[in-house]
Amino acid sequence: MSRRILLIEDNEQNRYLVTFLLEARGWEVVHAPDGPSGVALARETAPVLILLDIQLPGMDGYAVAQALRADPALDPIPVVAVTSYAMPGDRERCLESGCNGYLEKPIDPQAFPAQVEAFLPPGAARPEGAVP
Ligand code: MN
């Protein structure tokens, strides 16, 4: 069973932090810096979960979520938006685009891994460090 999480994020610092926090729990993190390569990498690597930045160059996170949902092979994978947008309606827009949930930046390093793991489907394989 895969322990792979796909992170679609253009910001180097956020990428570093998320990768560090999740690898410490036993997850394998694969990274794409933009939407089109994120969708391609999702098809190639079959991650258990996708973390999706909304503010991406070119194709924004809403469009990426829609593209993931439009692919029957990718549709079952949970997609969690991670965004610094705090405008009213953004959460709804994420969910309407097909995201399963929404986590706000700045990331809380203590809470983040468990917040992400909460979106895994029941019965999904988890590394030993992850919450059951
Ligand atoms: Mn960004």
mmCIF file of N, CA and C and ligand atoms in Angstrom:
data_model
loop_
_atom_site.group_PDB
_atom_site.id
_atom_site.type_symbol
_atom_site.label_atom_id
_atom_site.label_comp_id
_atom_site.label_asym_id
_atom_site.label_seq_id
_atom_site.Cartn_x
_atom_site.Cartn_y
_atom_site.Cartn_z
ATOM 1 N N MET A 1 0.853 -1.208 0.000
ATOM 2 C CA MET A 1 0.000 0.000 0.000
ATOM 3 C C MET A 1 0.881 1.247 0.000
ATOM 4 N N SER A 2 0.464 2.199 -0.808
ATOM 5 C CA SER A 2 1.247 3.421 -0.996
ATOM 6 C C SER A 2 1.249 4.305 0.254
ATOM 7 N N ARG A 3 2.395 4.868 0.546
ATOM 8 C CA ARG A 3 2.495 5.877 1.610
ATOM 9 C C ARG A 3 2.812 7.229 1.006
ATOM 10 N N ARG A 4 2.392 7.395 -0.251
ATOM 11 C CA ARG A 4 2.798 8.575 -1.010
ATOM 12 C C ARG A 4 1.738 9.666 -0.941
ATOM 13 N N ILE A 5 2.179 10.866 -0.636
ATOM 14 C CA ILE A 5 1.323 12.048 -0.679
ATOM 15 C C ILE A 5 1.885 12.984 -1.742
ATOM 16 N N LEU A 6 1.003 13.482 -2.600
ATOM 17 C CA LEU A 6 1.412 14.433 -3.643
ATOM 18 C C LEU A 6 1.155 15.850 -3.155
ATOM 19 N N LEU A 7 2.175 16.685 -3.247
ATOM 20 C CA LEU A 7 2.075 18.098 -2.876
ATOM 21 C C LEU A 7 2.205 18.937 -4.144
ATOM 22 N N ILE A 8 1.158 19.707 -4.449
ATOM 23 C CA ILE A 8 1.201 20.625 -5.594
ATOM 24 C C ILE A 8 1.333 22.031 -5.013
ATOM 25 N N GLU A 9 2.512 22.595 -5.113
ATOM 26 C CA GLU A 9 2.863 23.840 -4.387
ATOM 27 C C GLU A 9 4.007 24.522 -5.118
ATOM 28 N N ASP A 10 3.869 25.812 -5.382
ATOM 29 C CA ASP A 10 4.915 26.533 -6.119
ATOM 30 C C ASP A 10 5.924 27.212 -5.195
ATOM 31 N N ASN A 11 5.605 27.292 -3.897
ATOM 32 C CA ASN A 11 6.483 28.025 -2.989
ATOM 33 C C ASN A 11 7.482 27.083 -2.320
ATOM 34 N N GLU A 12 8.760 27.400 -2.502
ATOM 35 C CA GLU A 12 9.842 26.538 -2.027
ATOM 36 C C GLU A 12 9.813 26.341 -0.513
ATOM 37 N N GLN A 13 9.545 27.403 0.229
ATOM 38 C CA GLN A 13 9.537 27.308 1.697
ATOM 39 C C GLN A 13 8.396 26.435 2.200
ATOM 40 N N ASN A 14 7.208 26.619 1.604
ATOM 41 C CA ASN A 14 6.070 25.787 1.998
ATOM 42 C C ASN A 14 6.318 24.330 1.638
ATOM 43 N N ARG A 15 6.921 24.137 0.481
ATOM 44 C CA ARG A 15 7.249 22.789 0.038
ATOM 45 C C ARG A 15 8.199 22.120 1.042
ATOM 46 N N TYR A 16 9.204 22.853 1.456
ATOM 47 C CA TYR A 16 10.193 22.318 2.390
ATOM 48 C C TYR A 16 9.534 21.943 3.710
ATOM 49 N N LEU A 17 8.706 22.849 4.244
ATOM 50 C CA LEU A 17 8.071 22.623 5.548
ATOM 51 C C LEU A 17 7.117 21.425 5.505
ATOM 52 N N VAL A 18 6.249 21.396 4.501
ATOM 53 C CA VAL A 18 5.265 20.304 4.398
ATOM 54 C C VAL A 18 5.983 18.963 4.231
ATOM 55 N N THR A 19 7.010 18.946 3.381
ATOM 56 C CA THR A 19 7.756 17.708 3.146
ATOM 57 C C THR A 19 8.425 17.240 4.437
ATOM 58 N N PHE A 20 9.049 18.162 5.126
ATOM 59 C CA PHE A 20 9.721 17.837 6.386
ATOM 60 C C PHE A 20 8.741 17.240 7.408
ATOM 61 N N LEU A 21 7.598 17.897 7.587
ATOM 62 C CA LEU A 21 6.628 17.464 8.598
ATOM 63 C C LEU A 21 6.033 16.099 8.266
ATOM 64 N N LEU A 22 5.747 15.873 6.986
ATOM 65 C CA LEU A 22 5.108 14.599 6.607
ATOM 66 C C LEU A 22 6.114 13.454 6.555
ATOM 67 N N GLU A 23 7.330 13.738 6.096
ATOM 68 C CA GLU A 23 8.354 12.681 6.073
ATOM 69 C C GLU A 23 8.701 12.232 7.488
ATOM 70 N N ALA A 24 8.637 13.166 8.435
ATOM 71 C CA ALA A 24 8.915 12.818 9.831
ATOM 72 C C ALA A 24 7.892 11.821 10.374
ATOM 73 N N ARG A 25 6.714 11.781 9.763
ATOM 74 C CA ARG A 25 5.661 10.842 10.172
ATOM 75 C C ARG A 25 5.711 9.547 9.372
ATOM 76 N N GLY A 26 6.622 9.463 8.410
ATOM 77 C CA GLY A 26 6.742 8.236 7.642
ATOM 78 C C GLY A 26 6.113 8.285 6.264
ATOM 79 N N TRP A 27 5.577 9.439 5.876
ATOM 80 C CA TRP A 27 5.013 9.579 4.537
ATOM 81 C C TRP A 27 6.116 9.835 3.524
ATOM 82 N N GLU A 28 5.857 9.412 2.293
ATOM 83 C CA GLU A 28 6.730 9.765 1.167
ATOM 84 C C GLU A 28 6.042 10.918 0.443
ATOM 85 N N VAL A 29 6.755 12.009 0.217
ATOM 86 C CA VAL A 29 6.146 13.180 -0.421
ATOM 87 C C VAL A 29 6.729 13.355 -1.823
ATOM 88 N N VAL A 30 5.843 13.415 -2.817
ATOM 89 C CA VAL A 30 6.261 13.772 -4.171
ATOM 90 C C VAL A 30 5.710 15.164 -4.458
ATOM 91 N N HIS A 31 6.418 15.928 -5.256
ATOM 92 C CA HIS A 31 6.120 17.347 -5.402
ATOM 93 C C HIS A 31 5.974 17.765 -6.859
ATOM 94 N N ALA A 32 4.996 18.609 -7.109
ATOM 95 C CA ALA A 32 4.863 19.259 -8.411
ATOM 96 C C ALA A 32 4.728 20.758 -8.181
ATOM 97 N N PRO A 33 5.401 21.589 -8.977
ATOM 98 C CA PRO A 33 5.380 23.031 -8.762
ATOM 99 C C PRO A 33 4.235 23.763 -9.470
ATOM 100 N N ASP A 34 3.446 23.058 -10.281
ATOM 101 C CA ASP A 34 2.332 23.709 -10.977
ATOM 102 C C ASP A 34 1.244 22.683 -11.274
ATOM 103 N N GLY A 35 0.085 23.204 -11.712
ATOM 104 C CA GLY A 35 -1.082 22.356 -11.898
ATOM 105 C C GLY A 35 -0.916 21.245 -12.929
ATOM 106 N N PRO A 36 -0.511 21.585 -14.154
ATOM 107 C CA PRO A 36 -0.410 20.529 -15.171
ATOM 108 C C PRO A 36 0.552 19.409 -14.770
ATOM 109 N N SER A 37 1.704 19.758 -14.189
ATOM 110 C CA SER A 37 2.620 18.684 -13.782
ATOM 111 C C SER A 37 2.074 17.952 -12.561
ATOM 112 N N GLY A 38 1.272 18.629 -11.741
ATOM 113 C CA GLY A 38 0.630 17.960 -10.610
ATOM 114 C C GLY A 38 -0.363 16.911 -11.059
ATOM 115 N N VAL A 39 -1.183 17.240 -12.047
ATOM 116 C CA VAL A 39 -2.168 16.276 -12.559
ATOM 117 C C VAL A 39 -1.436 15.093 -13.193
ATOM 118 N N ALA A 40 -0.373 15.376 -13.945
ATOM 119 C CA ALA A 40 0.407 14.302 -14.578
ATOM 120 C C ALA A 40 1.058 13.408 -13.520
ATOM 121 N N LEU A 41 1.585 14.022 -12.472
ATOM 122 C CA LEU A 41 2.252 13.250 -11.415
ATOM 123 C C LEU A 41 1.241 12.426 -10.614
ATOM 124 N N ALA A 42 0.040 12.938 -10.461
ATOM 125 C CA ALA A 42 -1.020 12.167 -9.788
ATOM 126 C C ALA A 42 -1.300 10.883 -10.570
ATOM 127 N N ARG A 43 -1.339 10.985 -11.896
ATOM 128 C CA ARG A 43 -1.579 9.789 -12.723
ATOM 129 C C ARG A 43 -0.408 8.826 -12.628
ATOM 130 N N GLU A 44 0.798 9.342 -12.586
ATOM 131 C CA GLU A 44 1.995 8.493 -12.565
ATOM 132 C C GLU A 44 2.204 7.798 -11.229
ATOM 133 N N THR A 45 1.909 8.499 -10.131
ATOM 134 C CA THR A 45 2.359 8.009 -8.819
ATOM 135 C C THR A 45 1.235 7.480 -7.929
ATOM 136 N N ALA A 46 -0.044 7.673 -8.323
ATOM 137 C CA ALA A 46 -1.187 7.178 -7.543
ATOM 138 C C ALA A 46 -1.031 7.456 -6.046
ATOM 139 N N PRO A 47 -0.996 8.724 -5.638
ATOM 140 C CA PRO A 47 -0.840 9.052 -4.212
ATOM 141 C C PRO A 47 -2.099 8.705 -3.425
ATOM 142 N N VAL A 48 -1.949 8.552 -2.100
ATOM 143 C CA VAL A 48 -3.119 8.287 -1.246
ATOM 144 C C VAL A 48 -3.889 9.569 -0.950
ATOM 145 N N LEU A 49 -3.207 10.709 -1.138
ATOM 146 C CA LEU A 49 -3.844 11.992 -0.840
ATOM 147 C C LEU A 49 -3.084 13.082 -1.606
ATOM 148 N N ILE A 50 -3.800 14.145 -1.966
ATOM 149 C CA ILE A 50 -3.175 15.269 -2.683
ATOM 150 C C ILE A 50 -3.364 16.548 -1.877
ATOM 151 N N LEU A 51 -2.262 17.246 -1.611
ATOM 152 C CA LEU A 51 -2.300 18.568 -0.988
ATOM 153 C C LEU A 51 -2.138 19.599 -2.092
ATOM 154 N N LEU A 52 -3.035 20.554 -2.120
ATOM 155 C CA LEU A 52 -3.131 21.451 -3.274
ATOM 156 C C LEU A 52 -3.111 22.911 -2.848
ATOM 157 N N ASP A 53 -2.076 23.597 -3.244
ATOM 158 C CA ASP A 53 -2.019 25.056 -3.086
ATOM 159 C C ASP A 53 -3.030 25.669 -4.056
ATOM 160 N N ILE A 54 -3.676 26.741 -3.646
ATOM 161 C CA ILE A 54 -4.654 27.379 -4.544
ATOM 162 C C ILE A 54 -3.984 28.444 -5.416
ATOM 163 N N GLN A 55 -3.064 29.195 -4.826
ATOM 164 C CA GLN A 55 -2.374 30.239 -5.602
ATOM 165 C C GLN A 55 -1.190 29.628 -6.334
ATOM 166 N N LEU A 56 -1.462 29.185 -7.558
ATOM 167 C CA LEU A 56 -0.431 28.578 -8.397
ATOM 168 C C LEU A 56 -0.316 29.387 -9.683
ATOM 169 N N PRO A 57 0.862 29.407 -10.298
ATOM 170 C CA PRO A 57 1.011 30.138 -11.557
ATOM 171 C C PRO A 57 0.240 29.432 -12.683
ATOM 172 N N GLY A 58 -0.355 30.202 -13.573
ATOM 173 C CA GLY A 58 -1.068 29.614 -14.707
ATOM 174 C C GLY A 58 -2.397 29.030 -14.288
ATOM 175 N N MET A 59 -2.426 27.718 -14.124
ATOM 176 C CA MET A 59 -3.641 26.990 -13.751
ATOM 177 C C MET A 59 -3.794 27.054 -12.234
ATOM 178 N N ASP A 60 -4.843 27.736 -11.715
ATOM 179 C CA ASP A 60 -4.952 27.851 -10.256
ATOM 180 C C ASP A 60 -5.478 26.558 -9.627
ATOM 181 N N GLY A 61 -5.465 26.518 -8.299
ATOM 182 C CA GLY A 61 -5.826 25.302 -7.587
ATOM 183 C C GLY A 61 -7.258 24.848 -7.840
ATOM 184 N N TYR A 62 -8.157 25.811 -8.052
ATOM 185 C CA TYR A 62 -9.546 25.433 -8.336
ATOM 186 C C TYR A 62 -9.611 24.632 -9.640
ATOM 187 N N ALA A 63 -8.904 25.104 -10.649
ATOM 188 C CA ALA A 63 -8.885 24.408 -11.944
ATOM 189 C C ALA A 63 -8.189 23.053 -11.825
ATOM 190 N N VAL A 64 -7.159 22.993 -10.984
ATOM 191 C CA VAL A 64 -6.459 21.716 -10.772
ATOM 192 C C VAL A 64 -7.412 20.718 -10.111
ATOM 193 N N ALA A 65 -8.151 21.171 -9.095
ATOM 194 C CA ALA A 65 -9.104 20.276 -8.415
ATOM 195 C C ALA A 65 -10.142 19.764 -9.414
ATOM 196 N N GLN A 66 -10.630 20.630 -10.271
ATOM 197 C CA GLN A 66 -11.619 20.203 -11.273
ATOM 198 C C GLN A 66 -11.028 19.175 -12.233
ATOM 199 N N ALA A 67 -9.767 19.380 -12.627
ATOM 200 C CA ALA A 67 -9.108 18.433 -13.540
ATOM 201 C C ALA A 67 -8.912 17.075 -12.861
ATOM 202 N N LEU A 68 -8.566 17.086 -11.577
ATOM 203 C CA LEU A 68 -8.393 15.827 -10.839
ATOM 204 C C LEU A 68 -9.725 15.088 -10.745
ATOM 205 N N ARG A 69 -10.791 15.824 -10.503
ATOM 206 C CA ARG A 69 -12.123 15.220 -10.357
ATOM 207 C C ARG A 69 -12.678 14.714 -11.682
ATOM 208 N N ALA A 70 -12.207 15.302 -12.768
ATOM 209 C CA ALA A 70 -12.705 14.906 -14.093
ATOM 210 C C ALA A 70 -12.074 13.603 -14.569
ATOM 211 N N ASP A 71 -11.030 13.136 -13.882
ATOM 212 C CA ASP A 71 -10.336 11.911 -14.276
ATOM 213 C C ASP A 71 -10.816 10.764 -13.378
ATOM 214 N N PRO A 72 -11.511 9.779 -13.938
ATOM 215 C CA PRO A 72 -12.071 8.706 -13.103
ATOM 216 C C PRO A 72 -11.020 7.972 -12.273
ATOM 217 N N ALA A 73 -9.792 7.888 -12.763
ATOM 218 C CA ALA A 73 -8.729 7.196 -12.019
ATOM 219 C C ALA A 73 -8.303 8.012 -10.795
ATOM 220 N N LEU A 74 -8.451 9.319 -10.864
ATOM 221 C CA LEU A 74 -7.981 10.199 -9.785
ATOM 222 C C LEU A 74 -9.111 10.641 -8.852
ATOM 223 N N ASP A 75 -10.332 10.527 -9.316
ATOM 224 C CA ASP A 75 -11.484 11.027 -8.567
ATOM 225 C C ASP A 75 -11.572 10.503 -7.130
ATOM 226 N N PRO A 76 -11.202 9.233 -6.851
ATOM 227 C CA PRO A 76 -11.320 8.756 -5.460
ATOM 228 C C PRO A 76 -10.268 9.319 -4.500
ATOM 229 N N ILE A 77 -9.219 9.944 -4.996
ATOM 230 C CA ILE A 77 -8.124 10.407 -4.129
ATOM 231 C C ILE A 77 -8.552 11.687 -3.394
ATOM 232 N N PRO A 78 -8.439 11.702 -2.057
ATOM 233 C CA PRO A 78 -8.783 12.933 -1.330
ATOM 234 C C PRO A 78 -7.871 14.091 -1.745
ATOM 235 N N VAL A 79 -8.479 15.262 -1.937
ATOM 236 C CA VAL A 79 -7.734 16.472 -2.284
ATOM 237 C C VAL A 79 -7.986 17.506 -1.189
ATOM 238 N N VAL A 80 -6.895 17.987 -0.581
ATOM 239 C CA VAL A 80 -7.000 18.963 0.496
ATOM 240 C C VAL A 80 -6.328 20.256 0.053
ATOM 241 N N ALA A 81 -7.097 21.333 -0.013
ATOM 242 C CA ALA A 81 -6.541 22.633 -0.364
ATOM 243 C C ALA A 81 -5.758 23.194 0.807
ATOM 244 N N VAL A 82 -4.611 23.782 0.516
ATOM 245 C CA VAL A 82 -3.806 24.461 1.545
ATOM 246 C C VAL A 82 -3.561 25.859 1.010
ATOM 247 N N THR A 83 -4.176 26.833 1.638
ATOM 248 C CA THR A 83 -4.174 28.145 1.016
ATOM 249 C C THR A 83 -4.140 29.284 2.017
ATOM 250 N N SER A 84 -3.567 30.382 1.610
ATOM 251 C CA SER A 84 -3.541 31.581 2.447
ATOM 252 C C SER A 84 -4.721 32.498 2.126
ATOM 253 N N TYR A 85 -5.528 32.123 1.165
ATOM 254 C CA TYR A 85 -6.746 32.914 0.896
ATOM 255 C C TYR A 85 -7.626 32.907 2.136
ATOM 256 N N ALA A 86 -8.102 34.047 2.530
ATOM 257 C CA ALA A 86 -8.984 34.100 3.690
ATOM 258 C C ALA A 86 -10.252 34.878 3.371
ATOM 259 N N MET A 87 -10.541 35.016 2.087
ATOM 260 C CA MET A 87 -11.740 35.762 1.692
ATOM 261 C C MET A 87 -12.981 34.913 1.938
ATOM 262 N N PRO A 88 -14.090 35.600 2.346
ATOM 263 C CA PRO A 88 -15.340 34.835 2.498
ATOM 264 C C PRO A 88 -15.682 34.156 1.166
ATOM 265 N N GLY A 89 -16.094 32.918 1.238
ATOM 266 C CA GLY A 89 -16.482 32.209 0.023
ATOM 267 C C GLY A 89 -15.387 31.344 -0.546
ATOM 268 N N ASP A 90 -14.154 31.546 -0.130
ATOM 269 C CA ASP A 90 -13.056 30.743 -0.690
ATOM 270 C C ASP A 90 -13.165 29.277 -0.304
ATOM 271 N N ARG A 91 -13.574 29.050 0.926
ATOM 272 C CA ARG A 91 -13.725 27.677 1.390
ATOM 273 C C ARG A 91 -14.775 26.961 0.529
ATOM 274 N N GLU A 92 -15.899 27.643 0.325
ATOM 275 C CA GLU A 92 -16.970 27.065 -0.490
ATOM 276 C C GLU A 92 -16.483 26.822 -1.912
ATOM 277 N N ARG A 93 -15.708 27.767 -2.419
ATOM 278 C CA ARG A 93 -15.217 27.615 -3.794
ATOM 279 C C ARG A 93 -14.281 26.403 -3.901
ATOM 280 N N CYS A 94 -13.448 26.188 -2.883
ATOM 281 C CA CYS A 94 -12.589 24.997 -2.852
ATOM 282 C C CYS A 94 -13.429 23.734 -2.902
ATOM 283 N N LEU A 95 -14.444 23.689 -2.069
ATOM 284 C CA LEU A 95 -15.264 22.479 -1.983
ATOM 285 C C LEU A 95 -16.047 22.269 -3.278
ATOM 286 N N GLU A 96 -16.553 23.366 -3.841
ATOM 287 C CA GLU A 96 -17.282 23.262 -5.121
ATOM 288 C C GLU A 96 -16.382 22.778 -6.247
ATOM 289 N N SER A 97 -15.097 23.106 -6.166
ATOM 290 C CA SER A 97 -14.158 22.686 -7.207
ATOM 291 C C SER A 97 -13.780 21.213 -7.078
ATOM 292 N N GLY A 98 -14.155 20.619 -5.951
ATOM 293 C CA GLY A 98 -13.893 19.189 -5.805
ATOM 294 C C GLY A 98 -12.944 18.836 -4.673
ATOM 295 N N CYS A 99 -12.458 19.838 -3.934
ATOM 296 C CA CYS A 99 -11.602 19.529 -2.791
ATOM 297 C C CYS A 99 -12.436 18.913 -1.669
ATOM 298 N N ASN A 100 -11.823 17.985 -0.928
ATOM 299 C CA ASN A 100 -12.498 17.365 0.204
ATOM 300 C C ASN A 100 -12.415 18.242 1.442
ATOM 301 N N GLY A 101 -11.432 19.111 1.481
ATOM 302 C CA GLY A 101 -11.259 19.945 2.651
ATOM 303 C C GLY A 101 -10.281 21.066 2.372
ATOM 304 N N TYR A 102 -10.009 21.827 3.424
ATOM 305 C CA TYR A 102 -9.342 23.106 3.282
ATOM 306 C C TYR A 102 -8.541 23.371 4.552
ATOM 307 N N LEU A 103 -7.238 23.574 4.421
ATOM 308 C CA LEU A 103 -6.401 23.950 5.561
ATOM 309 C C LEU A 103 -5.791 25.313 5.264
ATOM 310 N N GLU A 104 -5.772 26.167 6.289
ATOM 311 C CA GLU A 104 -5.290 27.526 6.069
ATOM 312 C C GLU A 104 -3.813 27.672 6.385
ATOM 313 N N LYS A 105 -3.121 28.458 5.585
ATOM 314 C CA LYS A 105 -1.765 28.898 5.899
ATOM 315 C C LYS A 105 -1.884 30.122 6.801
ATOM 316 N N PRO A 106 -0.928 30.420 7.670
ATOM 317 C CA PRO A 106 0.288 29.621 7.819
ATOM 318 C C PRO A 106 0.009 28.265 8.464
ATOM 319 N N ILE A 107 0.802 27.286 8.037
ATOM 320 C CA ILE A 107 0.692 25.939 8.575
ATOM 321 C C ILE A 107 1.115 25.924 10.034
ATOM 322 N N ASP A 108 0.343 25.220 10.867
ATOM 323 C CA ASP A 108 0.727 24.984 12.260
ATOM 324 C C ASP A 108 1.522 23.676 12.291
ATOM 325 N N PRO A 109 2.842 23.766 12.493
ATOM 326 C CA PRO A 109 3.678 22.565 12.369
ATOM 327 C C PRO A 109 3.270 21.447 13.330
ATOM 328 N N GLN A 110 2.765 21.813 14.514
ATOM 329 C CA GLN A 110 2.358 20.806 15.499
ATOM 330 C C GLN A 110 1.124 20.038 15.024
ATOM 331 N N ALA A 111 0.187 20.767 14.449
ATOM 332 C CA ALA A 111 -1.119 20.179 14.136
ATOM 333 C C ALA A 111 -1.213 19.649 12.713
ATOM 334 N N PHE A 112 -0.380 20.156 11.821
ATOM 335 C CA PHE A 112 -0.561 19.894 10.386
ATOM 336 C C PHE A 112 -0.626 18.417 9.989
ATOM 337 N N PRO A 113 0.327 17.579 10.432
ATOM 338 C CA PRO A 113 0.263 16.181 9.961
ATOM 339 C C PRO A 113 -1.056 15.498 10.324
ATOM 340 N N ALA A 114 -1.527 15.689 11.542
ATOM 341 C CA ALA A 114 -2.792 15.063 11.952
ATOM 342 C C ALA A 114 -3.971 15.657 11.183
ATOM 343 N N GLN A 115 -3.901 16.966 10.890
ATOM 344 C CA GLN A 115 -4.973 17.597 10.101
ATOM 345 C C GLN A 115 -5.043 16.976 8.707
ATOM 346 N N VAL A 116 -3.888 16.701 8.133
ATOM 347 C CA VAL A 116 -3.845 16.076 6.803
ATOM 348 C C VAL A 116 -4.359 14.634 6.885
ATOM 349 N N GLU A 117 -3.861 13.898 7.875
ATOM 350 C CA GLU A 117 -4.215 12.476 7.997
ATOM 351 C C GLU A 117 -5.708 12.290 8.249
ATOM 352 N N ALA A 118 -6.364 13.298 8.801
ATOM 353 C CA ALA A 118 -7.810 13.198 9.054
ATOM 354 C C ALA A 118 -8.604 13.059 7.762
ATOM 355 N N PHE A 119 -8.000 13.433 6.630
ATOM 356 C CA PHE A 119 -8.704 13.352 5.345
ATOM 357 C C PHE A 119 -8.490 12.032 4.621
ATOM 358 N N LEU A 120 -7.660 11.152 5.188
ATOM 359 C CA LEU A 120 -7.459 9.840 4.565
ATOM 360 C C LEU A 120 -8.731 9.016 4.700
ATOM 361 N N PRO A 121 -9.037 8.205 3.696
ATOM 362 C CA PRO A 121 -10.224 7.364 3.823
ATOM 363 C C PRO A 121 -10.059 6.367 4.965
ATOM 364 N N PRO A 122 -11.154 5.977 5.622
ATOM 365 C CA PRO A 122 -11.069 4.987 6.690
ATOM 366 C C PRO A 122 -10.440 3.711 6.154
ATOM 367 N N GLY A 123 -9.518 3.156 6.906
ATOM 368 C CA GLY A 123 -8.893 1.921 6.472
ATOM 369 C C GLY A 123 -7.691 2.112 5.573
ATOM 370 N N ALA A 124 -7.378 3.360 5.201
ATOM 371 C CA ALA A 124 -6.188 3.601 4.382
ATOM 372 C C ALA A 124 -4.940 3.271 5.192
ATOM 373 N N ALA A 125 -3.928 2.738 4.513
ATOM 374 C CA ALA A 125 -2.673 2.409 5.191
ATOM 375 C C ALA A 125 -2.013 3.686 5.681
ATOM 376 N N ARG A 126 -1.464 3.603 6.881
ATOM 377 C CA ARG A 126 -0.771 4.762 7.452
ATOM 378 C C ARG A 126 0.606 4.330 7.930
ATOM 379 N N PRO A 127 1.592 5.217 7.802
ATOM 380 C CA PRO A 127 2.897 4.918 8.389
ATOM 381 C C PRO A 127 2.765 4.822 9.904
ATOM 382 N N GLU A 128 3.774 4.263 10.543
ATOM 383 C CA GLU A 128 3.678 4.046 11.983
ATOM 384 C C GLU A 128 3.542 5.320 12.792
ATOM 385 N N GLY A 129 4.107 6.428 12.284
ATOM 386 C CA GLY A 129 4.045 7.675 13.050
ATOM 387 C C GLY A 129 2.728 8.404 12.927
ATOM 388 N N ALA A 130 1.881 7.977 11.983
ATOM 389 C CA ALA A 130 0.649 8.709 11.723
ATOM 390 C C ALA A 130 -0.442 8.360 12.746
ATOM 391 N N VAL A 131 -1.420 9.245 12.861
ATOM 392 C CA VAL A 131 -2.548 8.958 13.756
ATOM 393 C C VAL A 131 -3.380 7.828 13.157
ATOM 394 N N PRO A 132 -3.938 6.950 13.966
ATOM 395 C CA PRO A 132 -4.729 5.827 13.444
ATOM 396 C C PRO A 132 -6.066 6.292 12.866
HETATM 397 MN MN MN B 1 1.372 29.315 -4.184
#
